[in-house]
C-alpha cells in the first residue's frame, strides 16, 4: 500500500491510497474520527458568573475549545493519581471583570495557563460581559478520544471516493433531462478498485492535518501488531 499527498493546508489534507482496499480506507476514517487522542477541557468549576449565559452554556463552550499540547499526557484512567495531576491534566483559569459601561468580550486569549505545556491557536468567544459583570472559572483539560465524546475528535469530516467513472455501477445516477445517460456497455462490474482518494478536514487548533493522519496510521499499525502477537501463540 502506498500513499500520495495531493493537497495539504492548515485544516485539510487530501491524499490517495494506492494498491489498497476500501476496507483500509474505512478503517483509517473510523480511527481518525474516534481513536486519535486529543486534549480538551472536561472539568469546569465556575466560581463567579453573573453574565447572561447560564453555567451549562459556558461549560459547554469551554469543552469545545481545541487545545494543542506540547507534551504527552496520560489518559485519566491510566494515571496513578486519585483525581488529577500534572501527568494527566492541565489547569486553566479565567477571571474577567467588566468595570466599564461598554461590553467586554471574553475569549480564549483570557485563559491563564502554562504556555510551555499547551497553546490555543484560535480565540472563540466564550462570553460577553455587560457593565459590572464578572466571570471566574477554573478548568481542567484531560486527554481523550472521540469514542468517549465527540469534543475529543480531531476531525470534522472524513470522506473518501473511488470508481469516479462509476464503472462498477455501484451508484445509480440521477438522470436529468439535460444529462446524457451512461451506456450500459461502458460498465465493468469486474473492475478492480485499487486507488481511493481521501479528504480529511481537521478541527483547527488540534495540530497539523499531516500529524493527525500519521497518528491514525500508527494506531492502525499497532492494532495489526497486537493481532499478530496474539496469533503467534497458535503457531
PDB file of C-alpha atoms in Angstrom:
ATOM      1  CA  UNK A   1       0.000   0.000   0.000  1.00  0.00           C
ATOM      2  CA  UNK A   2       1.310   3.446  -0.950  1.00  0.00           C
ATOM      3  CA  UNK A   3       0.136   6.949  -0.171  1.00  0.00           C
ATOM      4  CA  UNK A   4       0.392  10.117  -2.232  1.00  0.00           C
ATOM      5  CA  UNK A   5      -0.378  13.537  -0.765  1.00  0.00           C
ATOM      6  CA  UNK A   6      -2.359  15.635  -3.231  1.00  0.00           C
ATOM      7  CA  UNK A   7      -3.027  18.724  -1.154  1.00  0.00           C
ATOM      8  CA  UNK A   8      -2.297  19.888   2.384  1.00  0.00           C
ATOM      9  CA  UNK A   9      -3.376  23.086   4.142  1.00  0.00           C
ATOM     10  CA  UNK A  10      -3.677  24.209   7.764  1.00  0.00           C
ATOM     11  CA  UNK A  11      -7.031  22.466   8.177  1.00  0.00           C
ATOM     12  CA  UNK A  12      -7.300  19.992   5.309  1.00  0.00           C
ATOM     13  CA  UNK A  13      -5.355  17.170   3.708  1.00  0.00           C
ATOM     14  CA  UNK A  14      -6.182  15.238   0.547  1.00  0.00           C
ATOM     15  CA  UNK A  15      -4.336  12.068  -0.411  1.00  0.00           C
ATOM     16  CA  UNK A  16      -4.611   8.897  -2.480  1.00  0.00           C
ATOM     17  CA  UNK A  17      -4.225   5.341  -1.201  1.00  0.00           C
ATOM     18  CA  UNK A  18      -2.701   3.195  -3.944  1.00  0.00           C
ATOM     19  CA  UNK A  19      -2.709  -0.605  -4.126  1.00  0.00           C
ATOM     20  CA  UNK A  20      -5.194  -0.586  -1.275  1.00  0.00           C
ATOM     21  CA  UNK A  21      -8.743  -1.628  -0.462  1.00  0.00           C
ATOM     22  CA  UNK A  22     -11.887   0.205   0.560  1.00  0.00           C
ATOM     23  CA  UNK A  23     -11.797  -1.559   3.926  1.00  0.00           C
ATOM     24  CA  UNK A  24      -8.418   0.043   4.723  1.00  0.00           C
ATOM     25  CA  UNK A  25      -9.737   3.488   3.829  1.00  0.00           C
ATOM     26  CA  UNK A  26     -12.763   2.942   6.049  1.00  0.00           C
ATOM     27  CA  UNK A  27     -10.525   1.760   8.901  1.00  0.00           C
ATOM     28  CA  UNK A  28      -8.463   4.947   8.628  1.00  0.00           C
ATOM     29  CA  UNK A  29     -11.661   7.001   8.567  1.00  0.00           C
ATOM     30  CA  UNK A  30     -13.004   5.381  11.731  1.00  0.00           C
ATOM     31  CA  UNK A  31      -9.693   5.796  13.578  1.00  0.00           C
ATOM     32  CA  UNK A  32      -9.437   9.464  12.605  1.00  0.00           C
ATOM     33  CA  UNK A  33     -12.913  10.130  13.960  1.00  0.00           C
ATOM     34  CA  UNK A  34     -12.879   8.149  17.186  1.00  0.00           C
ATOM     35  CA  UNK A  35      -9.417   6.928  18.209  1.00  0.00           C
ATOM     36  CA  UNK A  36      -6.821   9.671  17.690  1.00  0.00           C
ATOM     37  CA  UNK A  37      -6.283  11.191  21.172  1.00  0.00           C
ATOM     38  CA  UNK A  38      -6.541  14.932  21.796  1.00  0.00           C
ATOM     39  CA  UNK A  39      -6.855  17.208  24.834  1.00  0.00           C
ATOM     40  CA  UNK A  40      -9.899  19.304  25.718  1.00  0.00           C
ATOM     41  CA  UNK A  41     -11.475  20.765  28.837  1.00  0.00           C
ATOM     42  CA  UNK A  42     -13.538  18.177  30.680  1.00  0.00           C
ATOM     43  CA  UNK A  43     -13.879  19.596  34.198  1.00  0.00           C
ATOM     44  CA  UNK A  44     -15.196  23.113  34.836  1.00  0.00           C
ATOM     45  CA  UNK A  45     -15.638  24.859  38.183  1.00  0.00           C
ATOM     46  CA  UNK A  46     -17.476  28.173  37.897  1.00  0.00           C
ATOM     47  CA  UNK A  47     -16.872  30.373  40.931  1.00  0.00           C
ATOM     48  CA  UNK A  48     -18.414  33.618  39.661  1.00  0.00           C
ATOM     49  CA  UNK A  49     -20.881  34.023  36.818  1.00  0.00           C
ATOM     50  CA  UNK A  50     -23.363  36.872  36.716  1.00  0.00           C
ATOM     51  CA  UNK A  51     -23.400  37.082  32.921  1.00  0.00           C
ATOM     52  CA  UNK A  52     -26.426  36.479  30.724  1.00  0.00           C
ATOM     53  CA  UNK A  53     -25.253  32.931  29.977  1.00  0.00           C
ATOM     54  CA  UNK A  54     -26.053  30.076  32.381  1.00  0.00           C
ATOM     55  CA  UNK A  55     -23.265  27.902  33.760  1.00  0.00           C
ATOM     56  CA  UNK A  56     -24.171  24.986  31.486  1.00  0.00           C
ATOM     57  CA  UNK A  57     -23.710  27.012  28.292  1.00  0.00           C
ATOM     58  CA  UNK A  58     -20.336  28.361  29.384  1.00  0.00           C
ATOM     59  CA  UNK A  59     -19.184  24.872  30.372  1.00  0.00           C
ATOM     60  CA  UNK A  60     -20.282  23.510  27.004  1.00  0.00           C
ATOM     61  CA  UNK A  61     -18.412  26.244  25.139  1.00  0.00           C
ATOM     62  CA  UNK A  62     -15.248  25.644  27.146  1.00  0.00           C
ATOM     63  CA  UNK A  63     -15.379  21.925  26.388  1.00  0.00           C
ATOM     64  CA  UNK A  64     -15.398  22.567  22.642  1.00  0.00           C
ATOM     65  CA  UNK A  65     -12.163  24.589  22.603  1.00  0.00           C
ATOM     66  CA  UNK A  66      -9.349  22.659  20.862  1.00  0.00           C
ATOM     67  CA  UNK A  67      -6.073  22.597  22.810  1.00  0.00           C
ATOM     68  CA  UNK A  68      -2.685  21.752  21.334  1.00  0.00           C
ATOM     69  CA  UNK A  69      -0.447  20.014  23.869  1.00  0.00           C
ATOM     70  CA  UNK A  70       3.350  20.163  23.756  1.00  0.00           C
ATOM     71  CA  UNK A  71       3.785  17.070  25.916  1.00  0.00           C
ATOM     72  CA  UNK A  72       2.184  13.648  26.016  1.00  0.00           C
ATOM     73  CA  UNK A  73      -0.403  13.318  28.773  1.00  0.00           C
ATOM     74  CA  UNK A  74      -1.597  10.080  30.283  1.00  0.00           C
ATOM     75  CA  UNK A  75      -5.212   9.052  29.968  1.00  0.00           C
ATOM     76  CA  UNK A  76      -7.109   9.797  33.150  1.00  0.00           C
ATOM     77  CA  UNK A  77      -7.858   6.135  33.870  1.00  0.00           C
ATOM     78  CA  UNK A  78      -4.212   5.154  33.291  1.00  0.00           C
ATOM     79  CA  UNK A  79      -2.735   7.601  35.797  1.00  0.00           C
ATOM     80  CA  UNK A  80      -1.811   6.551  39.340  1.00  0.00           C
ATOM     81  CA  UNK A  81      -3.322   9.670  40.924  1.00  0.00           C
ATOM     82  CA  UNK A  82      -6.686   9.598  42.664  1.00  0.00           C
ATOM     83  CA  UNK A  83      -8.209  12.640  40.959  1.00  0.00           C
ATOM     84  CA  UNK A  84      -5.875  14.605  38.669  1.00  0.00           C
ATOM     85  CA  UNK A  85      -2.228  15.607  38.480  1.00  0.00           C
ATOM     86  CA  UNK A  86       0.298  17.170  36.126  1.00  0.00           C
ATOM     87  CA  UNK A  87       0.775  13.815  34.375  1.00  0.00           C
ATOM     88  CA  UNK A  88      -2.837  13.509  33.232  1.00  0.00           C
ATOM     89  CA  UNK A  89      -4.328  17.022  33.343  1.00  0.00           C
ATOM     90  CA  UNK A  90      -3.633  20.686  32.637  1.00  0.00           C
ATOM     91  CA  UNK A  91      -5.047  23.581  34.652  1.00  0.00           C
ATOM     92  CA  UNK A  92      -6.550  26.678  33.042  1.00  0.00           C
ATOM     93  CA  UNK A  93      -8.234  29.673  34.668  1.00  0.00           C
ATOM     94  CA  UNK A  94     -10.212  32.704  33.564  1.00  0.00           C
ATOM     95  CA  UNK A  95     -11.008  35.777  35.624  1.00  0.00           C
ATOM     96  CA  UNK A  96     -12.647  38.666  33.797  1.00  0.00           C
ATOM     97  CA  UNK A  97     -14.335  41.681  35.357  1.00  0.00           C
ATOM     98  CA  UNK A  98     -16.020  44.470  33.417  1.00  0.00           C
ATOM     99  CA  UNK A  99     -15.851  47.803  35.212  1.00  0.00           C
ATOM    100  CA  UNK A 100     -16.846  49.817  32.149  1.00  0.00           C
ATOM    101  CA  UNK A 101     -20.158  50.554  30.501  1.00  0.00           C
ATOM    102  CA  UNK A 102     -19.019  49.015  27.215  1.00  0.00           C
ATOM    103  CA  UNK A 103     -19.415  45.241  26.704  1.00  0.00           C
ATOM    104  CA  UNK A 104     -16.310  43.163  27.431  1.00  0.00           C
ATOM    105  CA  UNK A 105     -15.680  40.160  25.180  1.00  0.00           C
ATOM    106  CA  UNK A 106     -14.081  37.172  26.914  1.00  0.00           C
ATOM    107  CA  UNK A 107     -12.190  34.817  24.595  1.00  0.00           C
ATOM    108  CA  UNK A 108      -9.649  32.029  24.897  1.00  0.00           C
ATOM    109  CA  UNK A 109      -6.923  34.668  24.970  1.00  0.00           C
ATOM    110  CA  UNK A 110      -8.048  35.419  28.522  1.00  0.00           C
ATOM    111  CA  UNK A 111      -7.043  31.929  29.681  1.00  0.00           C
ATOM    112  CA  UNK A 112      -4.199  31.727  32.190  1.00  0.00           C
ATOM    113  CA  UNK A 113      -2.094  28.599  31.688  1.00  0.00           C
ATOM    114  CA  UNK A 114       1.445  27.320  31.338  1.00  0.00           C
ATOM    115  CA  UNK A 115       2.472  28.227  27.794  1.00  0.00           C
ATOM    116  CA  UNK A 116       5.239  25.627  27.926  1.00  0.00           C
ATOM    117  CA  UNK A 117       2.610  22.877  28.118  1.00  0.00           C
ATOM    118  CA  UNK A 118      -0.161  23.934  25.759  1.00  0.00           C
ATOM    119  CA  UNK A 119      -1.133  26.510  23.166  1.00  0.00           C
ATOM    120  CA  UNK A 120      -4.539  27.656  21.956  1.00  0.00           C
ATOM    121  CA  UNK A 121      -4.472  28.788  18.346  1.00  0.00           C
ATOM    122  CA  UNK A 122      -7.873  30.308  17.745  1.00  0.00           C
ATOM    123  CA  UNK A 123      -9.814  32.587  20.072  1.00  0.00           C
ATOM    124  CA  UNK A 124     -13.548  31.826  20.024  1.00  0.00           C
ATOM    125  CA  UNK A 125     -15.822  33.972  22.145  1.00  0.00           C
ATOM    126  CA  UNK A 126     -16.711  32.435  25.500  1.00  0.00           C
ATOM    127  CA  UNK A 127     -18.989  35.179  26.844  1.00  0.00           C
ATOM    128  CA  UNK A 128     -19.809  38.873  26.631  1.00  0.00           C
ATOM    129  CA  UNK A 129     -19.768  40.746  29.912  1.00  0.00           C
ATOM    130  CA  UNK A 130     -22.010  43.719  30.492  1.00  0.00           C
ATOM    131  CA  UNK A 131     -21.323  46.513  32.955  1.00  0.00           C
ATOM    132  CA  UNK A 132     -20.344  45.257  36.440  1.00  0.00           C
ATOM    133  CA  UNK A 133     -20.428  41.625  35.338  1.00  0.00           C
ATOM    134  CA  UNK A 134     -17.737  39.080  36.191  1.00  0.00           C
ATOM    135  CA  UNK A 135     -16.684  35.595  35.176  1.00  0.00           C
ATOM    136  CA  UNK A 136     -14.276  33.430  37.148  1.00  0.00           C
ATOM    137  CA  UNK A 137     -13.720  29.847  36.046  1.00  0.00           C
ATOM    138  CA  UNK A 138     -11.271  27.066  36.851  1.00  0.00           C
ATOM    139  CA  UNK A 139     -10.833  24.329  34.258  1.00  0.00           C
ATOM    140  CA  UNK A 140      -9.006  21.042  33.882  1.00  0.00           C
ATOM    141  CA  UNK A 141      -8.148  19.615  30.481  1.00  0.00           C
ATOM    142  CA  UNK A 142      -7.780  15.862  30.007  1.00  0.00           C
ATOM    143  CA  UNK A 143      -6.718  13.531  27.244  1.00  0.00           C
ATOM    144  CA  UNK A 144      -9.461  11.597  25.467  1.00  0.00           C
ATOM    145  CA  UNK A 145     -10.745  10.232  22.173  1.00  0.00           C
ATOM    146  CA  UNK A 146     -13.810  10.736  20.026  1.00  0.00           C
ATOM    147  CA  UNK A 147     -15.175   7.374  21.168  1.00  0.00           C
ATOM    148  CA  UNK A 148     -15.666   8.923  24.625  1.00  0.00           C
ATOM    149  CA  UNK A 149     -17.118  12.236  23.449  1.00  0.00           C
ATOM    150  CA  UNK A 150     -17.201  14.000  20.089  1.00  0.00           C
ATOM    151  CA  UNK A 151     -15.387  17.038  21.523  1.00  0.00           C
ATOM    152  CA  UNK A 152     -12.157  14.984  21.549  1.00  0.00           C
ATOM    153  CA  UNK A 153     -12.428  14.133  17.853  1.00  0.00           C
ATOM    154  CA  UNK A 154      -9.668  15.978  15.935  1.00  0.00           C
ATOM    155  CA  UNK A 155     -11.523  15.878  12.614  1.00  0.00           C
ATOM    156  CA  UNK A 156     -14.742  17.496  11.460  1.00  0.00           C
ATOM    157  CA  UNK A 157     -15.234  15.467   8.274  1.00  0.00           C
ATOM    158  CA  UNK A 158     -13.552  12.472   6.654  1.00  0.00           C
ATOM    159  CA  UNK A 159     -14.566  11.280   3.222  1.00  0.00           C
ATOM    160  CA  UNK A 160     -13.234   9.012   0.523  1.00  0.00           C
ATOM    161  CA  UNK A 161     -14.186   8.246  -3.049  1.00  0.00           C
ATOM    162  CA  UNK A 162     -13.353   5.564  -5.567  1.00  0.00           C
ATOM    163  CA  UNK A 163     -14.516   4.460  -9.007  1.00  0.00           C
ATOM    164  CA  UNK A 164     -15.045   8.035 -10.187  1.00  0.00           C
ATOM    165  CA  UNK A 165     -16.315   6.854 -13.552  1.00  0.00           C
ATOM    166  CA  UNK A 166     -18.835   4.556 -11.825  1.00  0.00           C
ATOM    167  CA  UNK A 167     -17.589   1.612 -13.874  1.00  0.00           C
ATOM    168  CA  UNK A 168     -18.950  -0.874 -11.359  1.00  0.00           C
ATOM    169  CA  UNK A 169     -22.400   0.764 -11.379  1.00  0.00           C
ATOM    170  CA  UNK A 170     -22.336   0.877  -7.584  1.00  0.00           C
ATOM    171  CA  UNK A 171     -24.145   4.224  -7.800  1.00  0.00           C
ATOM    172  CA  UNK A 172     -27.376   4.970  -9.590  1.00  0.00           C
ATOM    173  CA  UNK A 173     -27.052   8.405 -11.176  1.00  0.00           C
ATOM    174  CA  UNK A 174     -29.978  10.783 -11.074  1.00  0.00           C
ATOM    175  CA  UNK A 175     -30.731  11.209 -14.744  1.00  0.00           C
ATOM    176  CA  UNK A 176     -31.807  14.754 -15.543  1.00  0.00           C
ATOM    177  CA  UNK A 177     -33.281  15.646 -18.890  1.00  0.00           C
ATOM    178  CA  UNK A 178     -30.181  17.534 -19.970  1.00  0.00           C
ATOM    179  CA  UNK A 179     -27.775  14.834 -18.790  1.00  0.00           C
ATOM    180  CA  UNK A 180     -26.539  12.115 -21.104  1.00  0.00           C
ATOM    181  CA  UNK A 181     -27.330   8.645 -19.880  1.00  0.00           C
ATOM    182  CA  UNK A 182     -24.397   6.333 -19.413  1.00  0.00           C
ATOM    183  CA  UNK A 183     -24.355   3.420 -21.785  1.00  0.00           C
ATOM    184  CA  UNK A 184     -24.549   0.023 -20.147  1.00  0.00           C
ATOM    185  CA  UNK A 185     -21.814  -1.218 -22.477  1.00  0.00           C
ATOM    186  CA  UNK A 186     -19.362   1.124 -20.723  1.00  0.00           C
ATOM    187  CA  UNK A 187     -19.814  -0.637 -17.393  1.00  0.00           C
ATOM    188  CA  UNK A 188     -17.260  -3.060 -15.998  1.00  0.00           C
ATOM    189  CA  UNK A 189     -18.584  -4.950 -12.999  1.00  0.00           C
ATOM    190  CA  UNK A 190     -15.255  -6.710 -12.510  1.00  0.00           C
ATOM    191  CA  UNK A 191     -13.123  -3.567 -12.409  1.00  0.00           C
ATOM    192  CA  UNK A 192     -10.586  -3.642  -9.576  1.00  0.00           C
ATOM    193  CA  UNK A 193     -10.690  -0.721  -7.167  1.00  0.00           C
ATOM    194  CA  UNK A 194      -7.101  -0.113  -6.034  1.00  0.00           C
ATOM    195  CA  UNK A 195      -6.972   3.667  -5.645  1.00  0.00           C
ATOM    196  CA  UNK A 196      -9.014   5.511  -3.038  1.00  0.00           C
ATOM    197  CA  UNK A 197      -8.919   9.281  -2.715  1.00  0.00           C
ATOM    198  CA  UNK A 198      -9.434  10.531   0.836  1.00  0.00           C
ATOM    199  CA  UNK A 199     -10.133  14.010   2.139  1.00  0.00           C
ATOM    200  CA  UNK A 200      -9.687  14.880   5.822  1.00  0.00           C
ATOM    201  CA  UNK A 201     -10.739  18.161   7.405  1.00  0.00           C
ATOM    202  CA  UNK A 202      -9.451  18.712  10.930  1.00  0.00           C
ATOM    203  CA  UNK A 203     -10.653  20.922  13.760  1.00  0.00           C
ATOM    204  CA  UNK A 204      -8.369  23.947  13.731  1.00  0.00           C
ATOM    205  CA  UNK A 205      -6.211  24.040  16.837  1.00  0.00           C
ATOM    206  CA  UNK A 206      -5.582  20.315  17.356  1.00  0.00           C
ATOM    207  CA  UNK A 207      -2.457  20.292  15.168  1.00  0.00           C
ATOM    208  CA  UNK A 208      -1.396  19.838  11.565  1.00  0.00           C
ATOM    209  CA  UNK A 209      -3.513  17.552   9.357  1.00  0.00           C
ATOM    210  CA  UNK A 210      -0.439  15.510   8.387  1.00  0.00           C
ATOM    211  CA  UNK A 211       0.471  14.905  12.043  1.00  0.00           C
ATOM    212  CA  UNK A 212      -3.054  13.731  12.842  1.00  0.00           C
ATOM    213  CA  UNK A 213      -3.021  11.409   9.827  1.00  0.00           C
ATOM    214  CA  UNK A 214       0.322   9.930  10.930  1.00  0.00           C
ATOM    215  CA  UNK A 215      -1.121   9.282  14.411  1.00  0.00           C
ATOM    216  CA  UNK A 216      -4.082   7.471  12.864  1.00  0.00           C
ATOM    217  CA  UNK A 217      -1.786   5.276  10.760  1.00  0.00           C
ATOM    218  CA  UNK A 218       0.329   4.475  13.835  1.00  0.00           C
ATOM    219  CA  UNK A 219      -2.801   3.385  15.702  1.00  0.00           C
ATOM    220  CA  UNK A 220      -3.814   1.166  12.780  1.00  0.00           C
ATOM    221  CA  UNK A 221      -0.309  -0.335  12.664  1.00  0.00           C
ATOM    222  CA  UNK A 222      -0.388  -1.054  16.408  1.00  0.00           C
ATOM    223  CA  UNK A 223      -3.707  -2.837  16.004  1.00  0.00           C
ATOM    224  CA  UNK A 224      -2.211  -5.193  13.420  1.00  0.00           C
ATOM    225  CA  UNK A 225       0.902  -5.739  15.571  1.00  0.00           C
ATOM    226  CA  UNK A 226      -1.266  -6.600  18.567  1.00  0.00           C
ATOM    227  CA  UNK A 227      -3.272  -9.045  16.455  1.00  0.00           C
ATOM    228  CA  UNK A 228      -0.068 -10.595  15.123  1.00  0.00           C
ATOM    229  CA  UNK A 229       1.334 -11.136  18.631  1.00  0.00           C
ATOM    230  CA  UNK A 230      -1.938 -12.687  19.719  1.00  0.00           C
ATOM    231  CA  UNK A 231      -1.831 -15.167  16.819  1.00  0.00           C
ATOM    232  CA  UNK A 232       1.785 -16.239  17.376  1.00  0.00           C
ATOM    233  CA  UNK A 233       0.744 -18.439  20.303  1.00  0.00           C
ATOM    234  CA  UNK A 234      -1.169 -20.676  17.873  1.00  0.00           C
ATOM    235  CA  UNK A 235       1.814 -21.257  15.579  1.00  0.00           C
TER     236      UNK A 235
END
